[in-house]
Coordinates of C-alpha atoms and ligand atoms in Angstrom, one line a residue:
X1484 CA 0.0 0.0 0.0
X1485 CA 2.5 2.4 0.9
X1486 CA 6.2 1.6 0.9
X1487 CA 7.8 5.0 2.5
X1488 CA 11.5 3.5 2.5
X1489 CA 11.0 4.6 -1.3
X1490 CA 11.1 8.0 -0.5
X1491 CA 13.8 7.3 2.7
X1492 CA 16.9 5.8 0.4
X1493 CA 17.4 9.0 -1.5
X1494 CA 16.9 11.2 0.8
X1495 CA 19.2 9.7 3.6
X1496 CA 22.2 11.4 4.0
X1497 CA 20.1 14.8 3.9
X1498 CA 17.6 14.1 6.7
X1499 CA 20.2 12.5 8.9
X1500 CA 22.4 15.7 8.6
X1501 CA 19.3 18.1 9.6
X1502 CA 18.4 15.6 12.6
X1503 CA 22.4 15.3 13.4
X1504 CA 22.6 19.4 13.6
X1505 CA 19.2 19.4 16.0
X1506 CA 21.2 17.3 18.3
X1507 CA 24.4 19.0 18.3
X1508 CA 22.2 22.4 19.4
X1509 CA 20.3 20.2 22.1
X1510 CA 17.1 22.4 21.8
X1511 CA 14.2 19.9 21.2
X1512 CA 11.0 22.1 21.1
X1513 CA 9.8 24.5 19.0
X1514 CA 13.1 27.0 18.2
X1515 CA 14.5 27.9 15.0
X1516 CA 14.0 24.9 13.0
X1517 CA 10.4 25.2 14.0
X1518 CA 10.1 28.9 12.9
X1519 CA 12.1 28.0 9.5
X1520 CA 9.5 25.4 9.0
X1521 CA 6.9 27.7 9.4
X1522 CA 7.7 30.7 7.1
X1523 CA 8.7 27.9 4.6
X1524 CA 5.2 26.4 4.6
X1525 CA 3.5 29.6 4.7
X1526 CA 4.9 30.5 1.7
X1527 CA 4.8 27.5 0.0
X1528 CA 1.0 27.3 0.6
X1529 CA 0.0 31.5 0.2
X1530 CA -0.7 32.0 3.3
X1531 CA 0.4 34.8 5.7
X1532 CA 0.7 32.7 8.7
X1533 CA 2.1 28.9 9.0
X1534 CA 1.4 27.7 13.4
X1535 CA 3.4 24.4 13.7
X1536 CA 1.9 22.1 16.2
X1537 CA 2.0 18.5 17.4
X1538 CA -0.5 16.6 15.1
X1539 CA -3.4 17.1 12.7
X1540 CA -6.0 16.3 15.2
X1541 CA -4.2 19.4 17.5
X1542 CA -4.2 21.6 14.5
X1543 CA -8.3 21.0 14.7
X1544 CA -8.7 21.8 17.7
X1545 CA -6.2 24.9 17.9
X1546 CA -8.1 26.5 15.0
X1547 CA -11.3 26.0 16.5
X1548 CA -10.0 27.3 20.4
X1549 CA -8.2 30.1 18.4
X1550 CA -11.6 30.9 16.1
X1551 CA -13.5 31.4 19.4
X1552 CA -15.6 28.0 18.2
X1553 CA -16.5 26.4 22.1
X1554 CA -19.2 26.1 24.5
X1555 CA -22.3 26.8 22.9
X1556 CA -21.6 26.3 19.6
X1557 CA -22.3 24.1 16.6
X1558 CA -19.8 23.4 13.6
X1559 CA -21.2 21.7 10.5
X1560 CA -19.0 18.9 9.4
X1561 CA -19.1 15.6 7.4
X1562 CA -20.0 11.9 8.9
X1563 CA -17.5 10.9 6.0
X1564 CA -13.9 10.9 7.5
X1565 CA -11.0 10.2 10.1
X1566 CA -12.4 10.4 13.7
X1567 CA -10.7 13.5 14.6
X1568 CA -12.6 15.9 12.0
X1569 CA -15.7 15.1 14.7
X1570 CA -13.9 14.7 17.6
X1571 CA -12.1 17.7 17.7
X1572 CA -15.3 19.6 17.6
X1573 CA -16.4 18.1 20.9
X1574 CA -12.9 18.7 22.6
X1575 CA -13.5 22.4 21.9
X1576 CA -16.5 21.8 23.2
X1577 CA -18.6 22.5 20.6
X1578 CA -21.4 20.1 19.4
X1579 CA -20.3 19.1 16.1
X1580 CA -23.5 18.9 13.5
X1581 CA -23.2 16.6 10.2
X1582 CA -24.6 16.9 7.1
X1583 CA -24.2 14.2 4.0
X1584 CA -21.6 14.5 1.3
X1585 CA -21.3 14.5 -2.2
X1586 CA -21.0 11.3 -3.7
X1587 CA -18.6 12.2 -6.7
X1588 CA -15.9 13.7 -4.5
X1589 CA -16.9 12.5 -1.0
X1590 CA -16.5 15.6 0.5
X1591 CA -19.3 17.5 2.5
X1592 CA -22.2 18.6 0.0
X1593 CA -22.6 21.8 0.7
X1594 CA -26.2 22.0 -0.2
X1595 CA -26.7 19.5 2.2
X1596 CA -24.9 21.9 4.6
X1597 CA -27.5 24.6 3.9
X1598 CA -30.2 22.1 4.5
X1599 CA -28.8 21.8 7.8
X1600 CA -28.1 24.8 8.6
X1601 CA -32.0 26.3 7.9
X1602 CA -33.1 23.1 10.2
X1603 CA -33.9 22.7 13.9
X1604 CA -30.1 23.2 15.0
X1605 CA -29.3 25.4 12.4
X1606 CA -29.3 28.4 14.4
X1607 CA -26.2 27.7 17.3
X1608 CA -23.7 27.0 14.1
X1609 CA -21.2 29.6 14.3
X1610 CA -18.4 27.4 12.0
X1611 CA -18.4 24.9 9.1
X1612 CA -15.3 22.3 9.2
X1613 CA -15.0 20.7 5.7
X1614 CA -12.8 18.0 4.7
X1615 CA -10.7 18.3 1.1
X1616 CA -11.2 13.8 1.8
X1617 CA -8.4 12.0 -0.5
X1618 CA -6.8 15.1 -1.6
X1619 CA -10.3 16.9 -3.4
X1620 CA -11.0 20.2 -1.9
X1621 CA -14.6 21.0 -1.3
X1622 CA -16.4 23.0 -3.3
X1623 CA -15.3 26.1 -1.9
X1624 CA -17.2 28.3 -4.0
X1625 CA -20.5 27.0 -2.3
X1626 CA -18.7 26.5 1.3
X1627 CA -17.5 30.4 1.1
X1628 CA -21.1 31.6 0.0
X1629 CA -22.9 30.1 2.3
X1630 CA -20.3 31.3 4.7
X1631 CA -20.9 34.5 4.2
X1632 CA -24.2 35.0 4.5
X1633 CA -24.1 33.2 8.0
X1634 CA -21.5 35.2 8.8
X1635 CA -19.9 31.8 9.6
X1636 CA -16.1 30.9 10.6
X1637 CA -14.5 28.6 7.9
X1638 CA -12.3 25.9 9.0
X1639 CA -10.3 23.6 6.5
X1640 CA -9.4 20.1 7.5
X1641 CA -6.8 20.0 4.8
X1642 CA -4.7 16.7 6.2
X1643 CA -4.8 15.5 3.0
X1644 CA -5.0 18.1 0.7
X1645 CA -1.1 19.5 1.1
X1646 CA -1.1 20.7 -2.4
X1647 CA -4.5 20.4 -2.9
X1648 CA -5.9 23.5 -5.1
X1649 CA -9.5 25.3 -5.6
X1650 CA -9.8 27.9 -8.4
X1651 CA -6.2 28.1 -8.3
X1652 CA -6.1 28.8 -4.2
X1653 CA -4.2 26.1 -2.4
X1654 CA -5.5 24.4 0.5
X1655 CA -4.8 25.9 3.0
X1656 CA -5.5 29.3 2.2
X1657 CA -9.4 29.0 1.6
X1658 CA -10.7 29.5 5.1
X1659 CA -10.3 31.2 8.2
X1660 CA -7.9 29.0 9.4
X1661 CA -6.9 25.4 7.9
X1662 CA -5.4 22.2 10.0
X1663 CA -2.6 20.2 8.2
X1664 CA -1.5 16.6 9.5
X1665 CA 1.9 15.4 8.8
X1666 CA 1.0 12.0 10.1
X1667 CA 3.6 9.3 8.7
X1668 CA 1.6 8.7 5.5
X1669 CA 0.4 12.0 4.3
X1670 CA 1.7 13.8 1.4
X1671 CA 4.0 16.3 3.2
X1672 CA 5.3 13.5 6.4
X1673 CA 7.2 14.1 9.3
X1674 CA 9.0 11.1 11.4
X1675 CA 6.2 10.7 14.2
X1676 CA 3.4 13.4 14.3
X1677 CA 3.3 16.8 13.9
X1678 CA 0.8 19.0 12.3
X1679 CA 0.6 22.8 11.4
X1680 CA -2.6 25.4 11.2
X1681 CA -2.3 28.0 8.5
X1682 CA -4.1 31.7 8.2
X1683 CA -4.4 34.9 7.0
X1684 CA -5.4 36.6 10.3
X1685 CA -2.5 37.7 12.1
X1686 CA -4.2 38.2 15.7
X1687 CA -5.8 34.4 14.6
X1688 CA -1.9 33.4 14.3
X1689 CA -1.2 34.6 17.6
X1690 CA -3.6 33.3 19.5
X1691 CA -2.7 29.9 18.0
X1692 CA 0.8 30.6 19.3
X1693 CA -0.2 31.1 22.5
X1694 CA -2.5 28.2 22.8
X1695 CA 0.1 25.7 22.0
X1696 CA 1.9 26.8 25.1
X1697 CA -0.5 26.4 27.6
X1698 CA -2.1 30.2 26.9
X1699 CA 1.2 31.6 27.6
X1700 CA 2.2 34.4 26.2
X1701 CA 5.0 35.4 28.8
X1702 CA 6.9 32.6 30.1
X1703 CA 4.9 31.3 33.0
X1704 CA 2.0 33.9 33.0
X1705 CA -0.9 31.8 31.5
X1706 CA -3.5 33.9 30.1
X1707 CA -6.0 31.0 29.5
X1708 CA -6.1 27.5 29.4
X1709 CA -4.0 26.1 26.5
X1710 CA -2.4 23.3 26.0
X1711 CA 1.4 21.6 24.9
X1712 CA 0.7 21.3 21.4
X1713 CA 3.8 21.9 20.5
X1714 CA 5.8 20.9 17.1
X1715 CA 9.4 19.7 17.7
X1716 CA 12.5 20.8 16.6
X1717 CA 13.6 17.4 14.9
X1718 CA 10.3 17.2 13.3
X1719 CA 10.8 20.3 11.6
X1720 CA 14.3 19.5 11.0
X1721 CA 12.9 16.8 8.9
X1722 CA 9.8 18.4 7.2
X1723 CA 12.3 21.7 6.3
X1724 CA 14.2 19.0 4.4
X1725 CA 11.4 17.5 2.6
X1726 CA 9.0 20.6 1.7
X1727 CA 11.7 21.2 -1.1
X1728 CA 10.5 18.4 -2.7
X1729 CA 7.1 17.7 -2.1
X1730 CA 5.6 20.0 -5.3
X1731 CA 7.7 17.0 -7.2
X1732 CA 6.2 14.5 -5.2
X1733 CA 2.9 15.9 -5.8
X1734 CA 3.1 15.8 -9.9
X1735 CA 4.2 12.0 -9.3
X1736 CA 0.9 11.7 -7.4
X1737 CA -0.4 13.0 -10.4
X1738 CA 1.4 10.7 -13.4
X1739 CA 0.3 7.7 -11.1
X1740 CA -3.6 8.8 -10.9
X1741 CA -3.3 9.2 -14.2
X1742 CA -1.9 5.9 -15.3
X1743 CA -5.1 4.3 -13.0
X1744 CA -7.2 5.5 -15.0
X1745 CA -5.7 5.1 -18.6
X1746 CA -5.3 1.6 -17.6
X1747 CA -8.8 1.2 -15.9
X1748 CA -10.3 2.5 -18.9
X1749 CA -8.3 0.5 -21.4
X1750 CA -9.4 -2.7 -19.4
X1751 CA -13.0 -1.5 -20.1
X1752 CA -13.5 -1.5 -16.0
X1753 CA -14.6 2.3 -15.7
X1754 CA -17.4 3.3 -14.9
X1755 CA -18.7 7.4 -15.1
X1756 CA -20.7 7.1 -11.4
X1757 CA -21.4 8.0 -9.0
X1758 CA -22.5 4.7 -8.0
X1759 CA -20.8 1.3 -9.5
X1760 CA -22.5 -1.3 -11.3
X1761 CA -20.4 -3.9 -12.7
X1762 CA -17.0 -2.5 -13.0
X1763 CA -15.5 0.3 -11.2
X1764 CA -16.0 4.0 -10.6
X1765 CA -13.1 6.0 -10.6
X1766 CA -11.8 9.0 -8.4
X1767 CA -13.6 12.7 -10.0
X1768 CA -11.2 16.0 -10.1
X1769 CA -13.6 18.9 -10.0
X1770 CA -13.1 21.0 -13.0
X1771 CA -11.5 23.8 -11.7
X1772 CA -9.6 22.4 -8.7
X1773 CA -6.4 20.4 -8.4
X1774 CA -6.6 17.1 -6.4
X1775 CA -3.7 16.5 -4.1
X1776 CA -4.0 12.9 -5.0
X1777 CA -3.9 11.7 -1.2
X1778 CA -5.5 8.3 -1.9
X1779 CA -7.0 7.2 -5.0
X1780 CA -10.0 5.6 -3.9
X1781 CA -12.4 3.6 -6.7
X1782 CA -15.9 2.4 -5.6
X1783 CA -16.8 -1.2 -6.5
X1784 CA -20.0 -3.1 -5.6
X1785 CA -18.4 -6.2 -4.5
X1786 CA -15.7 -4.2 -2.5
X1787 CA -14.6 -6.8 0.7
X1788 CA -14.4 -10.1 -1.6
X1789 CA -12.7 -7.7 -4.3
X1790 CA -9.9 -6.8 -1.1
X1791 CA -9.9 -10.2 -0.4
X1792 CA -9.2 -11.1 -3.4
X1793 CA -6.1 -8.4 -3.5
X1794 CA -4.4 -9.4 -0.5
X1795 CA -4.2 -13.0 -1.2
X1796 CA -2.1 -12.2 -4.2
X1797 CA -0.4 -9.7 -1.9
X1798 CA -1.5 -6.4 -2.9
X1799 CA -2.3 -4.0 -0.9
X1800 CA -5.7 -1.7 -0.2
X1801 CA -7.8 0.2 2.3
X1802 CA -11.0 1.2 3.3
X1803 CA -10.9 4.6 4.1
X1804 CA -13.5 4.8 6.2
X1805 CA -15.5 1.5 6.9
X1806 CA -17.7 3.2 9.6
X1807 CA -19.3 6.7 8.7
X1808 CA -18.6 8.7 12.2
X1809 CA -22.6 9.1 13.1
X1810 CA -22.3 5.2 13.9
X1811 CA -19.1 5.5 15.8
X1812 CA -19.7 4.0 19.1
X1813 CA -17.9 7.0 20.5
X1814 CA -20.3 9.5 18.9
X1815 CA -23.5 7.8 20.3
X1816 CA -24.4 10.6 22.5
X1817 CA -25.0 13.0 19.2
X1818 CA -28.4 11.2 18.4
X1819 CA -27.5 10.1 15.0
X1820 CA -28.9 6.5 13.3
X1821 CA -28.3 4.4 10.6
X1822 CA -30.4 6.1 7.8
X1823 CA -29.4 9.4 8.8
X1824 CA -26.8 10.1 5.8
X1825 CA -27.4 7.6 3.0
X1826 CA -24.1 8.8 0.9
X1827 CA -21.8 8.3 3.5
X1828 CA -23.2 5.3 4.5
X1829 CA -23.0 3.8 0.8
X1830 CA -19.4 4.9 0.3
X1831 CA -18.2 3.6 3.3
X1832 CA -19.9 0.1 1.9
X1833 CA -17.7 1.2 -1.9
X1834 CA -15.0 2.9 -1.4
X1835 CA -11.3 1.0 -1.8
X1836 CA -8.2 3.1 -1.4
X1837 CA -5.3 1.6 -4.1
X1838 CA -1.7 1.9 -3.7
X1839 CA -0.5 5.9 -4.4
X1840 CA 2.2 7.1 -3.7
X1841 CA 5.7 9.1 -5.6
X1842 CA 7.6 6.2 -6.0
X1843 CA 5.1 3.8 -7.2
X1844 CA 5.7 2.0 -10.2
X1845 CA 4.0 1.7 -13.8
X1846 CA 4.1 -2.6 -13.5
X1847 CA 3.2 -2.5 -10.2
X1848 CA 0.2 -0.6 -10.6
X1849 CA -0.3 -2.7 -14.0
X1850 CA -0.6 -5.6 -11.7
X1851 CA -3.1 -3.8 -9.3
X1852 CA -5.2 -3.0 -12.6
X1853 CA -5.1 -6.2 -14.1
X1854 CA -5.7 -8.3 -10.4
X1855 CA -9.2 -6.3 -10.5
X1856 CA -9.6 -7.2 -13.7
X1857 CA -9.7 -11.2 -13.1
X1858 CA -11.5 -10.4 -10.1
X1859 CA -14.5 -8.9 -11.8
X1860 CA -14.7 -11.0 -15.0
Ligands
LIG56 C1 -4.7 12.4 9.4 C2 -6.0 13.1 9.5 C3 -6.2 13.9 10.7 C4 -5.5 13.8 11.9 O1 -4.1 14.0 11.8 P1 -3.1 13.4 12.9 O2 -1.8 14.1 12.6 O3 -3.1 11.9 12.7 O4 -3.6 13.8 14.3 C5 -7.4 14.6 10.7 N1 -8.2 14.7 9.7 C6 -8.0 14.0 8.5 C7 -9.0 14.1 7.4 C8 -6.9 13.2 8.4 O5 -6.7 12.4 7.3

């Protein structure tokens, strides 16, 4: 599915010299590495302000604590993705209200958003948190709108979407604020966790400064209640090293989604959607927006015997996400039942995440087409 030692070998002798000088300084957190990092990203992504932190799922909650999003609050959101897009909006202490996606890019459907929105607990949201899911931003055209006229904050979760791009804006740069992950396997990776928030709002940037530190803003006077959400100097070490090359990493993303789908389509398997009958349905890029190529993720009726079928000739696949988060035993105290959002409920049933990633290779991904081939003749 992912071999990461790919992307290890050539940069070795590079990432061990930037960890080697970390150690020679002995200053571990935060510090100039971290503040490189930082300005680096920010420009890289056309933003004004780059907030390293400790993970993805911290860079969610920061920008929510930093948006004033808590107690008493509601934040729009999808059922369709990784636990902490939910759970984050319930450590802020905010009640975090779903509304279905869009089954051609699996991100939330914003007219399913305003549905929500003009219903019974339409009137406590104060934010919407969409997720650019696989690497496809939302429609942020329609996100942004309705915004607006709800005088709404607009928080990414862009831990997929490094690179991502709507209308020619990167992700990152849409909303309010925007929460990047840079969890072992995402596009841009550090060597444990670490995460970043990005914005355009300088007093926004500060406060996510000083809520990183346990709401300090002078050494030992705490202002509020924070928390250590800190990013590490090794950590940064290691993603300043890597940033210069993820744009190239990105348009490998790219030559490998596109070879999916020349091959999918000259094996006669490809189907247009949304839904799959007999063969496949492949991942959509929105006219107008980039994908980030995250995941490539096909839907398929006969999805567990077809992954079955894939690992016992050794390839490798995932289901990204098997259970829609209104059904997450976790989440039971929001109220939500089976039935309540038919699309994500189907495309957790379809969805199959292939191998993708830079250093993937034309017959390897030849043998992932034509595995899927036998299995479906
Ligand atoms: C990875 C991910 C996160 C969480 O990031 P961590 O760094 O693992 O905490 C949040 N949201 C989405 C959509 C993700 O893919």
């Amino acid at each position: 599915m992912l071999d990461l030692k790919r992307q290890y070998e050539p940069l070795r002798i590079e990432l061990l010299e930037a960890v080697g000088r970390v150690l020679e300084t002995q200053h571990f957190i935060l510090g100039e590495p971290v503040a490189l990092f930082e300005r680096a990203a920010a420009q890289h992504l056309g933003v004004a302000h780059a907030v390293g932190c400790s993970s993805g799922t911290d860079a969610l909650w920061l920008a929510l604590a930093a948006a004033g999003i808590g107690p008493g609050a509601a934040v729009v959101t999808t059922p369709f993705s990784f636990f902490a897009s939910v759970s984050s909006i319930l450590r802020a202490g905010a009640v975090p209200v779903l509304a279905d996606i869009a089954p051609q890019t699996f991100d939330l459907d914003p007219a399913a958003a305003e549905a929500v929105i003009n219903g019974p607990r339409g009137s406590a949201v104060r934010a919407i948190l969409p997720v650019h899911l696989y690497g496809q931003c939302v429609n942020w055209t329609e996100v942004a709108r309705l915004g607006g006229e709800r005088n709404l904050k607009l928080i990414e979760d862009a831990a997929q979407a490094w690179g991502g791009e709507w209308q020619g804006v990167k992700a990152g740069a849409l909303g309010d604020a925007a929460a990047f992950s840079f969890y072992p396997t995402k596009n841009l990776s550090a060597a444990g966790d670490a995460g970043m928030v990005t914005t355009n709002d300088v007093a926004l940037a500060e406060r996510l400064r000083m809520l990183r530190q346990h709401g300090m803003r002078r050494r030992y006077f705490h202002d509020e209640i924070g928390w250590n959400a800190r990013l590490d100097s090794v950590q940064a070490a290691i993603l300043n090293v890597k940033i210069k090359y993820v744009d190239g990493w990105n348009r490998a993303r790219r030559s490998v989604a596109k070879r999916y789908h020349a091959f999918f389509h000259a094996a006669g398997l490809a189907e247009c959607g949304p839904y799959p009958e007999h063969g496949v349905v492949l991942p959509h890029e929105v006219t107008g927006s980039r994908h980030a190529w995250h995941q490539y993720v096909i839907r398929t009726r006969r999805r567990d015997a077809l992954r079955q079928f894939l690992s016992e000739r050794g390839i490798g696949s995932e289901i990204y996400y098997p259970v829609p988060l209104h059904l997450q035993k976790a989440f039971e105290g929001l109220g939500y039942k089976e039935g309540d959002f038919p699309e994500a409920e189907r495309a957790a049933r379809e969805v199959l995440a292939l191998p993708i990633f830079p250093e993937l290779r034309e017959a390897e991904q030849e043998t992932v087409v034509r595995a899927i081939a036998d299995f479906l003749s």
